[in-house]
Amino acid sequence: MNVASQNTLPLNSAVAETDFDVEAIRRDFPVLHQEINGHPLAYLDNAASSQRPQSVIDAVRYYEEHDHANVHRGVHTLSQRATDAYEGGREKIRAFINAESNQEIIYVRGATEAINLVAQSYGRSRMQAGDEIVITTMEHHSNIVPWQLLAEQTGVRLRVIPITRRGELELEAVDELLNERTRLLSVVYISNALGTINPVKTLIDKAHSRGIPVMLDAAQAAPHTRIDVQALDCDFLAMSGHKMYGPTGIGILYGKRSLLEAMPPYQGGGEMILAVNFERSVYNELPYKFEAGTPNISGAIGLGAAVDYLQAIGLERISRYEHKLLRYATEKLESIPELKIVGTAREKASVISFTVDGVHPHDLGTIVDSEGVAIRTGHHCAMPVMEFFGVPATARASFAFYNTTAEIDALANALQTALGVLR
Ligand code: 7TS
């Protein structure tokens, strides 16, 4: 599904969605039903980490209470059950992103580790001084610093696609930056700081026409839009479980099998070998070659349950509902004259960053918290974005499909209170 095309949907002022019962969905998320500082919690920090539905909590708990053992190692029943559940999660995730094979789904700690793995395994074994890696101005630090580490190790050069004042990529610059020295294009799919949905299919086609592989940082995309890695034809893709209603400490690296097969292991240890002697070791097959040591078994199982939950609702419905929420919130915040929205791309998802002249975002965040509204303030690990817009930080509200227009109203009211106090 193309999220971008949904941005042209007409706005229903009441955000009424006949086939989307947000109250029923909210009942699946126990954490939402509490008061913070005497007000109902309005959790609007989903880009940092989303909440877990009861089914994820139950799946993890069931595993801990009935099935825990180490995976792939035992003939005993618990080990087999743990292995089945762990590998079952991998199959769910494969189907979720429509990868061709389970061997292309590597369990990692999160998007950060996925990108570091590609930098250190793929990058370090294939790149050298004179080669170039292209990223964009709107990357999260986790899609900048791993390449800088690689640059220090190998002499590769990092080149950066600029952005416009709206917070969109300057696409004309792409043709110039992708050249015969480029070895990889690594791009954020949806920006955590601006909400911009990048035209990743166009970028992939441009890169592939020059023989350049593409990595997508889909940490923010996976919870909000249907991802089909075969349709996109991306070469690598990174996701974080905790941003898609699953546990922390688990994430996925997707890689095309042919690329992963040719890559050396990222870490050495148990599980990733077939045979070891002191002369040499024989590495295990995919995906285990990249899963050294005892993995986050309960995390993988929880992520599988999160994917089941998302599939049951349907990413298309989620995108539609969240898009309406974003439109509602944008109109609401635009009606507060002191407030300036940072990031006004034509294609956006689930994030509104904003500033108020003369007021530090941390102060805004603290005051709205006193009314039960959770937003994030800071540089959002995207300091080059802050530098581009000439601000030290922004306040950011980020939405999930369990959020409501009432919560957005609570945000707007709390911001009015804050402005009354601070200005
Ligand atoms: N890429 C993007 C686009 C992100 O938004 C984040 C985390 C990461 C990568 C790293 O993910 P991790 O799970 O490995 O930490 N973004 C945020 C955020 O916006 N606020 O807190 C974390």
Tab-separated table of C-alpha atoms and ligand atoms in Angstrom:
chain	number	residue	atom	x	y	z
A	1	MET	CA	0.000	0.000	0.000
A	2	ASN	CA	1.177	3.472	-0.720
A	3	VAL	CA	0.783	5.717	2.327
A	4	ALA	CA	1.617	8.726	0.270
A	5	SER	CA	-1.544	8.367	-1.775
A	6	GLN	CA	-3.582	8.461	1.428
A	7	ASN	CA	-2.420	11.938	2.254
A	8	THR	CA	-4.957	13.231	-0.204
A	9	LEU	CA	-7.893	11.804	1.754
A	10	PRO	CA	-10.457	14.423	2.764
A	11	LEU	CA	-10.407	15.369	6.429
A	12	ASN	CA	-13.367	14.228	8.472
A	13	SER	CA	-13.532	16.825	11.172
A	14	ALA	CA	-14.727	14.340	13.772
A	15	VAL	CA	-12.157	11.767	12.669
A	16	ALA	CA	-15.054	9.373	12.448
A	17	GLU	CA	-13.992	6.063	11.034
A	18	THR	CA	-16.815	3.634	10.773
A	19	ASP	CA	-14.594	0.589	10.568
A	20	PHE	CA	-12.185	1.729	13.257
A	21	ASP	CA	-13.329	1.387	16.866
A	22	VAL	CA	-10.609	3.232	18.737
A	23	GLU	CA	-12.264	2.651	22.111
A	24	ALA	CA	-12.173	-1.104	21.553
A	25	ILE	CA	-8.538	-0.852	20.555
A	26	ARG	CA	-7.709	1.181	23.632
A	27	ARG	CA	-9.082	-1.589	25.817
A	28	ASP	CA	-6.282	-3.802	24.483
A	29	PHE	CA	-3.611	-1.487	25.979
A	30	PRO	CA	-3.659	-1.646	29.792
A	31	VAL	CA	-1.107	1.128	30.288
A	32	LEU	CA	-3.363	3.726	28.671
A	33	HIS	CA	-5.926	3.515	31.453
A	34	GLN	CA	-4.336	5.544	34.199
A	35	GLU	CA	-4.192	9.067	35.509
A	36	ILE	CA	-1.032	11.148	35.495
A	37	ASN	CA	-0.993	14.129	37.817
A	38	GLY	CA	-4.748	13.854	38.240
A	39	HIS	CA	-5.489	13.807	34.502
A	40	PRO	CA	-6.153	10.917	32.142
A	41	LEU	CA	-2.902	9.899	30.468
A	42	ALA	CA	-2.587	11.115	26.873
A	43	TYR	CA	0.398	9.162	25.601
A	44	LEU	CA	1.735	11.075	22.598
A	45	ASP	CA	5.335	9.849	22.596
A	46	ASN	CA	4.889	6.864	20.349
A	47	ALA	CA	7.824	7.670	18.086
A	48	ALA	CA	10.144	7.149	21.068
A	49	SER	CA	8.424	3.931	22.097
A	50	SER	CA	4.889	2.669	21.659
A	51	GLN	CA	2.834	0.758	24.217
A	52	ARG	CA	2.130	-2.973	24.157
A	53	PRO	CA	-1.266	-4.601	23.737
A	54	GLN	CA	-2.363	-7.256	26.209
A	55	SER	CA	-1.713	-9.975	23.620
A	56	VAL	CA	1.998	-9.084	23.544
A	57	ILE	CA	2.189	-8.964	27.331
A	58	ASP	CA	0.406	-12.324	27.482
A	59	ALA	CA	2.624	-13.961	24.853
A	60	VAL	CA	5.769	-12.960	26.729
A	61	ARG	CA	4.296	-14.005	30.039
A	62	TYR	CA	3.100	-17.350	28.713
A	63	TYR	CA	6.544	-18.083	27.390
A	64	GLU	CA	8.192	-17.123	30.681
A	65	GLU	CA	5.739	-19.204	32.678
A	66	HIS	CA	5.653	-22.317	30.481
A	67	ASP	CA	8.288	-22.575	27.788
A	68	HIS	CA	11.523	-20.880	28.689
A	69	ALA	CA	14.730	-22.679	27.740
A	70	ASN	CA	17.606	-21.871	25.423
A	71	VAL	CA	16.852	-22.164	21.723
A	72	HIS	CA	18.320	-24.474	19.068
A	73	ARG	CA	20.295	-26.399	21.660
A	74	GLY	CA	18.237	-28.981	23.396
A	75	VAL	CA	16.364	-32.108	22.521
A	76	HIS	CA	14.251	-31.607	25.597
A	77	THR	CA	10.689	-30.410	25.322
A	78	LEU	CA	11.088	-26.905	26.707
A	79	SER	CA	13.973	-26.141	24.394
A	80	GLN	CA	11.944	-27.346	21.460
A	81	ARG	CA	8.953	-25.248	22.495
A	82	ALA	CA	11.141	-22.180	22.968
A	83	THR	CA	12.738	-22.772	19.566
A	84	ASP	CA	9.368	-23.210	17.885
A	85	ALA	CA	8.040	-19.988	19.407
A	86	TYR	CA	11.218	-18.066	18.542
A	87	GLU	CA	11.238	-19.325	14.955
A	88	GLY	CA	7.477	-18.820	14.756
A	89	GLY	CA	8.104	-15.144	15.468
A	90	ARG	CA	10.580	-15.020	12.607
A	91	GLU	CA	8.020	-16.441	10.188
A	92	LYS	CA	5.418	-13.888	11.320
A	93	ILE	CA	7.870	-11.074	10.719
A	94	ARG	CA	8.830	-12.506	7.330
A	95	ALA	CA	5.180	-12.477	6.308
A	96	PHE	CA	4.675	-9.004	7.804
A	97	ILE	CA	7.267	-7.443	5.479
A	98	ASN	CA	6.790	-10.006	2.699
A	99	ALA	CA	10.390	-11.174	2.654
A	100	GLU	CA	11.059	-14.108	0.378
A	101	SER	CA	12.685	-16.285	3.030
A	102	ASN	CA	13.046	-16.624	6.793
A	103	GLN	CA	16.780	-16.660	6.214
A	104	GLU	CA	16.538	-12.967	5.370
A	105	ILE	CA	15.142	-12.080	8.825
A	106	ILE	CA	17.889	-11.478	11.373
A	107	TYR	CA	16.951	-10.848	14.987
A	108	VAL	CA	18.909	-7.934	16.412
A	109	ARG	CA	18.505	-5.546	19.359
A	110	GLY	CA	16.802	-2.833	17.363
A	111	ALA	CA	17.188	-0.569	14.359
A	112	THR	CA	20.444	0.724	15.804
A	113	GLU	CA	22.049	-2.692	15.860
A	114	ALA	CA	20.669	-3.525	12.414
A	115	ILE	CA	22.436	-0.529	10.896
A	116	ASN	CA	25.653	-1.181	12.823
A	117	LEU	CA	25.591	-4.768	11.575
A	118	VAL	CA	25.380	-3.644	7.961
A	119	ALA	CA	28.096	-1.023	8.470
A	120	GLN	CA	30.512	-3.415	10.134
A	121	SER	CA	29.814	-6.560	8.125
A	122	TYR	CA	28.769	-5.361	4.681
A	123	GLY	CA	30.526	-1.992	4.775
A	124	ARG	CA	33.791	-3.024	6.306
A	125	SER	CA	34.265	-6.040	4.060
A	126	ARG	CA	33.408	-4.248	0.827
A	127	MET	CA	34.319	-0.595	1.138
A	128	GLN	CA	37.562	1.311	1.061
A	129	ALA	CA	38.996	4.811	0.880
A	130	GLY	CA	37.503	6.669	-2.060
A	131	ASP	CA	34.140	4.931	-1.759
A	132	GLU	CA	31.078	6.926	-0.750
A	133	ILE	CA	27.972	6.268	1.316
A	134	VAL	CA	24.980	8.556	0.837
A	135	ILE	CA	22.583	9.395	3.663
A	136	THR	CA	20.266	12.388	4.235
A	137	THR	CA	20.136	15.409	6.518
A	138	MET	CA	17.090	13.987	8.302
A	139	GLU	CA	18.681	10.788	9.600
A	140	HIS	CA	18.440	9.641	13.197
A	141	HIS	CA	21.921	9.446	14.739
A	142	SER	CA	21.739	5.682	14.399
A	143	ASN	CA	21.900	6.087	10.621
A	144	ILE	CA	24.800	8.543	10.831
A	145	VAL	CA	27.242	7.423	13.497
A	146	PRO	CA	27.679	3.781	12.334
A	147	TRP	CA	28.787	5.138	8.932
A	148	GLN	CA	31.123	7.616	10.600
A	149	LEU	CA	32.705	4.743	12.522
A	150	LEU	CA	33.076	2.894	9.234
A	151	ALA	CA	34.580	6.027	7.688
A	152	GLU	CA	37.215	6.151	10.424
A	153	GLN	CA	38.014	2.483	9.860
A	154	THR	CA	38.074	2.432	6.069
A	155	GLY	CA	38.346	5.980	4.769
A	156	VAL	CA	34.924	5.891	3.066
A	157	ARG	CA	33.288	9.273	2.664
A	158	LEU	CA	29.827	10.181	3.891
A	159	ARG	CA	27.729	12.343	1.571
A	160	VAL	CA	24.444	13.912	2.595
A	161	ILE	CA	21.265	14.615	0.610
A	162	PRO	CA	20.040	18.073	1.702
A	163	ILE	CA	16.485	18.915	2.760
A	164	THR	CA	14.162	21.833	2.094
A	165	ARG	CA	12.528	24.173	4.618
A	166	ARG	CA	9.470	21.954	4.481
A	167	GLY	CA	11.588	19.041	5.596
A	168	GLU	CA	11.538	17.173	2.292
A	169	LEU	CA	14.526	15.682	0.513
A	170	GLU	CA	16.019	17.753	-2.288
A	171	LEU	CA	15.516	15.153	-4.941
A	172	GLU	CA	17.511	17.041	-7.593
A	173	ALA	CA	20.599	16.615	-5.400
A	174	VAL	CA	20.161	12.852	-5.389
A	175	ASP	CA	21.141	12.441	-9.036
A	176	GLU	CA	24.360	14.292	-8.404
A	177	LEU	CA	25.228	12.547	-5.149
A	178	LEU	CA	24.680	9.025	-6.448
A	179	ASN	CA	27.692	8.408	-8.636
A	180	GLU	CA	30.216	5.738	-9.601
A	181	ARG	CA	31.903	6.004	-6.187
A	182	THR	CA	28.684	5.391	-4.232
A	183	ARG	CA	28.605	1.994	-2.523
A	184	LEU	CA	25.393	2.374	-0.519
A	185	LEU	CA	22.416	4.685	-0.089
A	186	SER	CA	21.035	4.521	3.467
A	187	VAL	CA	17.835	6.494	4.022
A	188	VAL	CA	15.224	6.939	6.698
A	189	TYR	CA	11.775	5.876	5.449
A	190	ILE	CA	9.797	8.090	7.868
A	191	SER	CA	11.643	10.788	9.815
A	192	ASN	CA	11.256	10.628	13.588
A	193	ALA	CA	11.975	14.352	13.980
A	194	LEU	CA	9.842	15.732	11.126
A	195	GLY	CA	7.359	13.029	10.227
A	196	THR	CA	8.354	13.227	6.556
A	197	ILE	CA	7.567	10.128	4.503
A	198	ASN	CA	10.404	9.863	2.034
A	199	PRO	CA	9.777	8.678	-1.547
A	200	VAL	CA	11.796	5.551	-0.908
A	201	LYS	CA	10.669	3.654	-4.002
A	202	THR	CA	11.863	6.489	-6.226
A	203	LEU	CA	15.175	6.600	-4.364
A	204	ILE	CA	15.618	2.842	-4.619
A	205	ASP	CA	14.931	2.924	-8.359
A	206	LYS	CA	17.393	5.767	-8.851
A	207	ALA	CA	20.078	3.954	-6.850
A	208	HIS	CA	19.492	0.588	-8.486
A	209	SER	CA	19.694	2.098	-11.969
A	210	ARG	CA	23.287	2.918	-11.006
A	211	GLY	CA	23.910	-0.464	-9.374
A	212	ILE	CA	23.867	0.998	-5.832
A	213	PRO	CA	22.253	-1.021	-3.008
A	214	VAL	CA	19.846	0.704	-0.607
A	215	MET	CA	19.316	0.380	3.132
A	216	LEU	CA	16.062	1.687	4.636
A	217	ASP	CA	15.779	2.766	8.256
A	218	ALA	CA	12.169	1.719	8.770
A	219	ALA	CA	12.118	2.195	12.559
A	220	GLN	CA	9.283	4.729	12.236
A	221	ALA	CA	7.707	3.277	9.115
A	222	ALA	CA	7.050	-0.260	10.352
A	223	PRO	CA	4.333	0.736	12.874
A	224	HIS	CA	2.536	3.070	10.481
A	225	THR	CA	2.635	1.751	6.952
A	226	ARG	CA	2.557	-1.558	5.102
A	227	ILE	CA	6.094	-2.575	4.178
A	228	ASP	CA	6.689	-5.003	1.333
A	229	VAL	CA	10.411	-5.507	0.911
A	230	GLN	CA	9.975	-7.341	-2.370
A	231	ALA	CA	7.824	-4.597	-3.893
A	232	LEU	CA	10.203	-1.936	-2.588
A	233	ASP	CA	13.181	-4.028	-3.679
A	234	CYS	CA	15.272	-2.567	-0.840
A	235	ASP	CA	18.505	-4.423	-0.077
A	236	PHE	CA	18.507	-3.956	3.702
A	237	LEU	CA	15.832	-2.731	6.111
A	238	ALA	CA	16.003	-1.988	9.850
A	239	MET	CA	13.121	-2.118	12.364
A	240	SER	CA	12.721	-1.814	16.151
A	241	GLY	CA	10.249	-3.994	18.043
A	242	HIS	CA	9.430	-1.415	20.699
A	243	LYS	CA	8.210	1.128	18.148
A	244	MET	CA	5.787	-1.400	16.678
A	245	TYR	CA	3.990	-2.411	19.880
A	246	GLY	CA	6.488	-5.142	20.744
A	247	PRO	CA	9.129	-5.417	23.466
A	248	THR	CA	12.341	-3.433	23.809
A	249	GLY	CA	15.692	-5.019	23.017
A	250	ILE	CA	14.454	-6.787	19.896
A	251	GLY	CA	14.473	-5.643	16.297
A	252	ILE	CA	14.976	-6.925	12.802
A	253	LEU	CA	17.507	-6.600	10.077
A	254	TYR	CA	16.081	-7.681	6.741
A	255	GLY	CA	18.669	-8.277	4.046
A	256	LYS	CA	18.506	-9.823	0.612
A	257	ARG	CA	19.748	-13.346	0.912
A	258	SER	CA	22.448	-13.011	-1.734
A	259	LEU	CA	23.953	-10.046	0.119
A	260	LEU	CA	23.699	-11.636	3.581
A	261	GLU	CA	25.255	-14.846	2.317
A	262	ALA	CA	28.308	-13.011	1.045
A	263	MET	CA	28.750	-11.005	4.267
A	264	PRO	CA	31.101	-12.034	7.078
A	265	PRO	CA	29.649	-12.516	10.592
A	266	TYR	CA	29.149	-9.380	12.658
A	267	GLN	CA	29.871	-10.999	16.016
A	268	GLY	CA	31.451	-14.330	16.894
A	269	GLY	CA	30.341	-16.827	19.486
A	270	GLY	CA	27.934	-19.669	20.007
A	271	GLU	CA	25.019	-20.287	17.658
A	272	MET	CA	26.696	-18.640	14.647
A	273	ILE	CA	29.071	-21.542	13.942
A	274	LEU	CA	28.791	-25.083	12.637
A	275	ALA	CA	32.254	-26.199	13.722
A	276	VAL	CA	35.114	-24.619	15.611
A	277	ASN	CA	38.735	-25.603	15.935
A	278	PHE	CA	41.747	-23.467	16.668
A	279	GLU	CA	42.675	-23.100	13.014
A	280	ARG	CA	39.326	-21.886	11.783
A	281	SER	CA	35.597	-21.994	12.328
A	282	VAL	CA	32.843	-22.870	9.894
A	283	TYR	CA	30.019	-20.375	10.077
A	284	ASN	CA	26.417	-21.371	10.420
A	285	GLU	CA	23.881	-20.818	7.666
A	286	LEU	CA	21.564	-17.816	7.507
A	287	PRO	CA	20.077	-16.340	9.585
A	288	TYR	CA	22.048	-17.888	12.472
A	289	LYS	CA	25.382	-16.662	11.113
A	290	PHE	CA	24.344	-13.233	12.391
A	291	GLU	CA	22.791	-14.318	15.692
A	292	ALA	CA	25.767	-15.019	17.923
A	293	GLY	CA	25.019	-15.964	21.519
A	294	THR	CA	21.747	-16.579	23.321
A	295	PRO	CA	19.223	-14.242	21.724
A	296	ASN	CA	16.364	-12.222	23.192
A	297	ILE	CA	13.942	-15.148	22.993
A	298	SER	CA	11.031	-13.577	24.861
A	299	GLY	CA	11.507	-10.374	22.853
A	300	ALA	CA	11.261	-12.279	19.578
A	301	ILE	CA	8.109	-14.018	20.770
A	302	GLY	CA	6.620	-10.703	21.894
A	303	LEU	CA	7.471	-9.126	18.551
A	304	GLY	CA	5.745	-11.995	16.777
A	305	ALA	CA	2.636	-11.324	18.883
A	306	ALA	CA	2.852	-7.597	18.069
A	307	VAL	CA	2.956	-8.395	14.375
A	308	ASP	CA	-0.097	-10.649	14.770
A	309	TYR	CA	-1.900	-7.779	16.460
A	310	LEU	CA	-0.993	-5.298	13.711
A	311	GLN	CA	-1.985	-7.770	11.006
A	312	ALA	CA	-5.349	-8.364	12.682
A	313	ILE	CA	-6.182	-4.650	12.569
A	314	GLY	CA	-4.516	-4.119	9.195
A	315	LEU	CA	-1.824	-1.593	8.374
A	316	GLU	CA	-4.049	0.027	5.771
A	317	ARG	CA	-6.718	0.842	8.363
A	318	ILE	CA	-4.065	1.966	10.817
A	319	SER	CA	-2.536	4.320	8.244
A	320	ARG	CA	-5.932	5.760	7.332
A	321	TYR	CA	-6.940	6.413	10.926
A	322	GLU	CA	-3.552	7.844	11.913
A	323	HIS	CA	-3.547	10.088	8.890
A	324	LYS	CA	-6.829	11.595	9.981
A	325	LEU	CA	-5.485	12.045	13.503
A	326	LEU	CA	-2.445	13.823	12.100
A	327	ARG	CA	-4.642	16.150	10.044
A	328	TYR	CA	-6.773	16.898	13.083
A	329	ALA	CA	-3.731	17.565	15.268
A	330	THR	CA	-2.078	19.729	12.628
A	331	GLU	CA	-5.161	21.937	12.346
A	332	LYS	CA	-5.472	22.115	16.102
A	333	LEU	CA	-1.851	23.133	16.670
A	334	GLU	CA	-1.871	25.524	13.712
A	335	SER	CA	-4.663	27.387	15.473
A	336	ILE	CA	-2.277	28.298	18.306
A	337	PRO	CA	-0.559	31.391	16.864
A	338	GLU	CA	2.568	31.263	19.058
A	339	LEU	CA	3.361	27.768	17.904
A	340	LYS	CA	5.503	26.964	14.856
A	341	ILE	CA	5.425	23.512	13.290
A	342	VAL	CA	8.829	22.228	12.222
A	343	GLY	CA	8.462	19.843	9.295
A	344	THR	CA	5.639	20.556	6.890
A	345	ALA	CA	6.301	17.946	4.239
A	346	ARG	CA	3.425	17.139	1.916
A	347	GLU	CA	3.676	13.484	2.842
A	348	LYS	CA	3.803	13.039	6.601
A	349	ALA	CA	3.032	10.372	9.148
A	350	SER	CA	2.171	10.501	12.829
A	351	VAL	CA	4.657	13.135	14.028
A	352	ILE	CA	4.319	16.859	14.739
A	353	SER	CA	7.415	18.711	15.898
A	354	PHE	CA	6.973	22.273	17.036
A	355	THR	CA	8.606	25.205	18.760
A	356	VAL	CA	7.422	28.360	20.506
A	357	ASP	CA	9.623	31.458	20.244
A	358	GLY	CA	11.280	32.298	23.530
A	359	VAL	CA	10.138	29.112	25.275
A	360	HIS	CA	12.353	26.077	25.761
A	361	PRO	CA	10.636	22.878	24.622
A	362	HIS	CA	11.598	21.168	27.899
A	363	ASP	CA	9.493	23.701	29.791
A	364	LEU	CA	6.561	23.029	27.468
A	365	GLY	CA	7.007	19.291	27.969
A	366	THR	CA	7.092	19.591	31.739
A	367	ILE	CA	3.951	21.685	31.927
A	368	VAL	CA	1.918	19.525	29.569
A	369	ASP	CA	2.998	16.477	31.616
A	370	SER	CA	1.453	18.126	34.645
A	371	GLU	CA	-1.833	17.814	32.702
A	372	GLY	CA	-1.218	14.161	31.877
A	373	VAL	CA	0.071	14.682	28.330
A	374	ALA	CA	3.267	12.824	27.396
A	375	ILE	CA	5.268	14.385	24.567
A	376	ARG	CA	8.982	14.271	23.859
A	377	THR	CA	11.218	17.310	23.870
A	378	GLY	CA	14.825	17.525	22.750
A	379	HIS	CA	16.827	16.958	19.582
A	380	HIS	CA	15.250	13.519	18.995
A	381	CYS	CA	18.678	12.091	18.131
A	382	ALA	CA	18.542	14.091	14.914
A	383	MET	CA	20.876	16.983	15.673
A	384	PRO	CA	21.554	17.798	11.998
A	385	VAL	CA	17.798	18.412	11.584
A	386	MET	CA	17.814	20.801	14.551
A	387	GLU	CA	20.857	22.576	13.134
A	388	PHE	CA	19.189	22.902	9.728
A	389	PHE	CA	16.116	24.551	11.265
A	390	GLY	CA	18.244	26.647	13.622
A	391	VAL	CA	16.667	25.333	16.825
A	392	PRO	CA	18.311	23.512	19.735
A	393	ALA	CA	15.316	21.273	20.258
A	394	THR	CA	11.651	20.824	19.451
A	395	ALA	CA	8.610	19.535	21.275
A	396	ARG	CA	7.177	16.510	19.503
A	397	ALA	CA	3.796	14.841	19.649
A	398	SER	CA	3.738	11.464	17.932
A	399	PHE	CA	0.624	9.380	17.427
A	400	ALA	CA	-0.437	5.772	17.436
A	401	PHE	CA	-3.719	4.223	16.314
A	402	TYR	CA	-4.883	4.079	19.953
A	403	ASN	CA	-4.772	7.866	20.251
A	404	THR	CA	-7.944	9.929	20.035
A	405	THR	CA	-8.998	13.424	19.062
A	406	ALA	CA	-9.825	13.978	22.749
A	407	GLU	CA	-6.161	13.397	23.561
A	408	ILE	CA	-5.149	15.881	20.901
A	409	ASP	CA	-7.564	18.376	22.424
A	410	ALA	CA	-5.921	17.685	25.815
A	411	LEU	CA	-2.537	18.433	24.234
A	412	ALA	CA	-3.796	21.699	22.744
A	413	ASN	CA	-5.361	22.751	26.063
A	414	ALA	CA	-2.228	21.847	28.015
A	415	LEU	CA	-0.134	23.845	25.548
A	416	GLN	CA	-2.415	26.849	26.070
A	417	THR	CA	-1.881	26.477	29.834
A	418	ALA	CA	1.877	26.280	29.288
A	419	LEU	CA	1.880	29.371	27.101
A	420	GLY	CA	-0.085	31.236	29.756
A	421	VAL	CA	2.582	30.382	32.302
A	422	LEU	CA	5.669	30.769	30.146
A	423	ARG	CA	4.912	33.798	27.943
B	1	7TS	N1	15.820	5.260	13.343
B	1	7TS	C1	14.793	6.075	13.576
B	1	7TS	C2	14.130	6.775	12.437
B	1	7TS	C3	14.361	6.272	14.882
B	1	7TS	O1	13.330	7.080	15.111
B	1	7TS	C4	15.006	5.610	15.943
B	1	7TS	C5	14.621	5.831	17.367
B	1	7TS	C6	16.046	4.734	15.623
B	1	7TS	C7	16.429	4.586	14.323
B	1	7TS	C8	16.746	3.936	16.670
B	1	7TS	O2	15.919	2.955	17.138
B	1	7TS	P1	16.359	2.031	18.388
B	1	7TS	O3	15.139	1.267	18.688
B	1	7TS	O4	17.485	1.198	17.908
B	1	7TS	O5	16.740	2.971	19.478
B	1	7TS	N2	13.948	7.046	17.608
B	1	7TS	C9	13.644	7.580	18.793
B	1	7TS	C10	12.902	8.752	18.944
B	1	7TS	O6	12.446	9.404	18.016
B	1	7TS	N3	12.781	9.045	20.245
B	1	7TS	O7	13.398	8.087	20.947
B	1	7TS	C11	13.944	7.179	20.056
